[in-house]
Amino acid sequence: MAIPLSAAKEEPLAGKAEDEDKPEPGELIEPGRALAISDFVPPDVSAGERLIRLAYRLGVPGPTLAAPFRKHPAPRLLATVENPLPGDPVAGTALRAGHFLIHGVKIPIAQLDCSPVARLTPPVERTVHGFTWLADLEACAPRQQCTQIAERVLTAWLDANQKIGRGAAWRVGHTGQRLLGWLVHAPLLLGGNDKRLCARTLTVASETARWLDRNVGKAEDRLAEVAGWCGIVAAGLLLPEGKPRRLFGEAGLVRALGELVGDDGGVLSRSPFDQIEAIALLTRLGACYRATRRDPPQAVDAMQRMLVPPLLAMIHSDNALASWQGSSAVSENKLRTLIEASGVRTRPLKDARQWGYQRVSAGRSTLVLDAAPPPLARHSRHGCASTLAFEFSHGPSRIVVNCGGAGTAGGLVPVRIEQGLRATAAHSTLVLGDSNSTAVLINGKLGSGVSEVEVDRRLAEAGKSQATRIEASHDGYVSRHGLVHRRILILRDDGTELRGEDLLVPAGKKGKRGKIGYAIRFHLGPAVEASLTDNKRGAHLAMRDGTYWQFLAPRSEVTIDESLWIDGDGRPHPVQQLVIEGMESRSGASFAWLFKKIG
């Protein structure tokens, strides 16, 4: 059953589907249906079009293939694209005031060095070289009031990057985003009175498309490659005599999407940020197809429909995003704008087994568990050692969170703490021996650690009511410490009680002797005020909506420590964390705990 998102006030962004077709108590909950990657094949074309595509791939110029006996036309746009995805009006207003606003940091336009030798932080680099700021500028005021700012920034960028292929600006991901942005926002960039700038921009756009034709295979990762192919296809649609390029680009795009996305629609980096970017790229490319009155290949359209349900599974009770694999709490408005622009009407994927997340919606509560190994190094941009961490929310309040925000480092979040935000200790899970469950390396990569996660999800009896029980374990500490971490979570159907137990289970033929340090961390959401109980076996939690929860750990002493949480705009907030820590025998241990609503 689909929910139309146009009924925004009546339905939450992530509608609840858990009540539909529930199994009997104790019966294993089967994973949701998913469309396999093998269903995606290159677009069906005629024999002649296949020949054109082959010739273009071998280097025959597009104009020669499209019109071999005609004079090649000057660069121009064949259609005007209606931007489907509005940007951030606040960031656009900042641009009109003379500075970029990137994850909370103001950067004066006049002082920005965007030359090939400039060293910019990753968020600034993506914004400036990818021209993602165009959507923000267009969203803040009528177009005629913004054209002068757009021309000013464009001119400065063109003057600083006259040599094609040199510097960070010509990474495939940035180049694909930039070319797609130029074509989608052409009325804003080219709508002024400077005809020379207009001609110069169209010439550079054509040269950029040719550069992508030759270099898209050298992309830094799969998502960057998809961005490059989207730029190529858009150029094939909107620049003259582009049919050979379009055919070439469509085949490459379908192939790249198949290598980017798993069977259930989740990107292989396991990052909601990357999921959002993939949806946004296909949404803007879809607008290019509509502008030229063409339909996108069926495989591309099907892939977009696959990408949305896993993203909805990452949405909390407050309708904002959860914090996983470098992502932060993107707001409800931004998510709703994206989903509505995509045109996909669907339910959250509650059991994204391939993507690796388990979602339980009960009453006004939402639980999300990371139940998979971290992404492989070749897929990750901000890979985190977060296996078996969870987030828990009730209504508008986030009770348990992860620090999140590694993908925003370089704005208000200092780059120097990016690696720390990716560590196991920055997530709400167990840390053993003061080490990460998976090694956290530089440049967003991960090393050895968790290689296998076992998951069992079923309905269970909880007194007079029912509950969803998830049991999962990982082997990230086996090679170093000889222990498996197993976590059991039981959420009552009314959402008022979350029971948990963390177990350390000996593994291997020969157990290790002695004791080892452990810490179980529960990072608390913003505006949650915590105070310890008299016996220090628990804590009272006051929410900003006036409700009260209690945390209990009957056999463990609880402490309160400082922590950090990154919001959807990349701003860090001081929060608290509950910690259960000590030394325990390597022969195994068990730690039970409970979150319960008391008012």
GROMACS .gro file of N, CA and C in nm, residues 48 76 79-80 90 98 108 143 205 268 280 316 328 332 345 353 380 416 437 446 483 486 489 502 552 555:
model
   78
   48GLY      N    1   2.096  -0.028  -3.499
   48GLY     CA    2   2.167   0.093  -3.542
   48GLY      C    3   2.216   0.175  -3.426
   76ARG      N    4   2.475   2.529  -2.791
   76ARG     CA    5   2.354   2.596  -2.745
   76ARG      C    6   2.273   2.495  -2.667
   79ALA      N    7   1.680   2.284  -2.476
   79ALA     CA    8   1.557   2.292  -2.396
   79ALA      C    9   1.591   2.359  -2.263
   80THR      N   10   1.488   2.409  -2.199
   80THR     CA   11   1.502   2.469  -2.067
   80THR      C   12   1.448   2.371  -1.962
   90VAL      N   13   1.818   2.965   0.301
   90VAL     CA   14   1.909   3.034   0.394
   90VAL      C   15   2.048   3.046   0.333
   98GLY      N   16   2.684   3.790  -0.003
   98GLY     CA   17   2.826   3.796  -0.035
   98GLY      C   18   2.911   3.684   0.021
  108PRO      N   19   3.350   3.431   0.261
  108PRO     CA   20   3.325   3.542   0.167
  108PRO      C   21   3.359   3.502   0.023
  143ARG      N   22   1.448   3.488  -0.992
  143ARG     CA   23   1.569   3.461  -1.068
  143ARG      C   24   1.643   3.588  -1.108
  205ALA      N   25   3.104   2.401  -2.117
  205ALA     CA   26   3.016   2.288  -2.089
  205ALA      C   27   3.037   2.177  -2.192
  268LEU      N   28   2.601   0.078  -0.155
  268LEU     CA   29   2.695  -0.012  -0.088
  268LEU      C   30   2.784   0.058   0.013
  280ALA      N   31   1.901   1.238  -0.556
  280ALA     CA   32   1.902   1.374  -0.610
  280ALA      C   33   1.957   1.377  -0.753
  316HIS      N   34   1.355   0.891   1.171
  316HIS     CA   35   1.310   0.875   1.309
  316HIS      C   36   1.167   0.923   1.327
  328SER      N   37   2.432   1.285   0.909
  328SER     CA   38   2.379   1.355   1.026
  328SER      C   39   2.229   1.369   1.010
  332GLU      N   40   1.340   1.715   0.841
  332GLU     CA   41   1.219   1.665   0.774
  332GLU      C   42   1.191   1.743   0.646
  345ARG      N   43   0.633   0.715  -0.445
  345ARG     CA   44   0.540   0.703  -0.333
  345ARG      C   45   0.551   0.562  -0.278
  353ARG      N   46   1.786  -0.589   0.483
  353ARG     CA   47   1.886  -0.690   0.517
  353ARG      C   48   2.017  -0.670   0.441
  380SER      N   49   3.336   0.307   0.070
  380SER     CA   50   3.310   0.403   0.178
  380SER      C   51   3.374   0.539   0.151
  416ARG      N   52   3.992   1.765   1.210
  416ARG     CA   53   4.077   1.683   1.297
  416ARG      C   54   3.999   1.582   1.381
  437SER      N   55   3.566  -0.183   1.671
  437SER     CA   56   3.527  -0.315   1.623
  437SER      C   57   3.579  -0.340   1.482
  446LEU      N   58   3.817   0.198   0.588
  446LEU     CA   59   3.814   0.108   0.703
  446LEU      C   60   3.906  -0.010   0.677
  483LEU      N   61   3.646  -1.279   2.172
  483LEU     CA   62   3.510  -1.261   2.219
  483LEU      C   63   3.418  -1.213   2.107
  486ARG      N   64   2.738  -0.996   2.126
  486ARG     CA   65   2.600  -1.026   2.088
  486ARG      C   66   2.509  -0.925   2.157
  489LEU      N   67   1.781  -0.684   2.149
  489LEU     CA   68   1.693  -0.568   2.169
  489LEU      C   69   1.549  -0.615   2.159
  502ASP      N   70   2.361  -0.692   2.636
  502ASP     CA   71   2.487  -0.709   2.563
  502ASP      C   72   2.564  -0.824   2.624
  552LEU      N   73   1.768   0.186   3.332
  552LEU     CA   74   1.807   0.098   3.442
  552LEU      C   75   1.910  -0.003   3.393
  555ARG      N   76   2.253  -0.465   3.721
  555ARG     CA   77   2.376  -0.528   3.772
  555ARG      C   78   2.501  -0.447   3.741
   0.00000   0.00000   0.00000
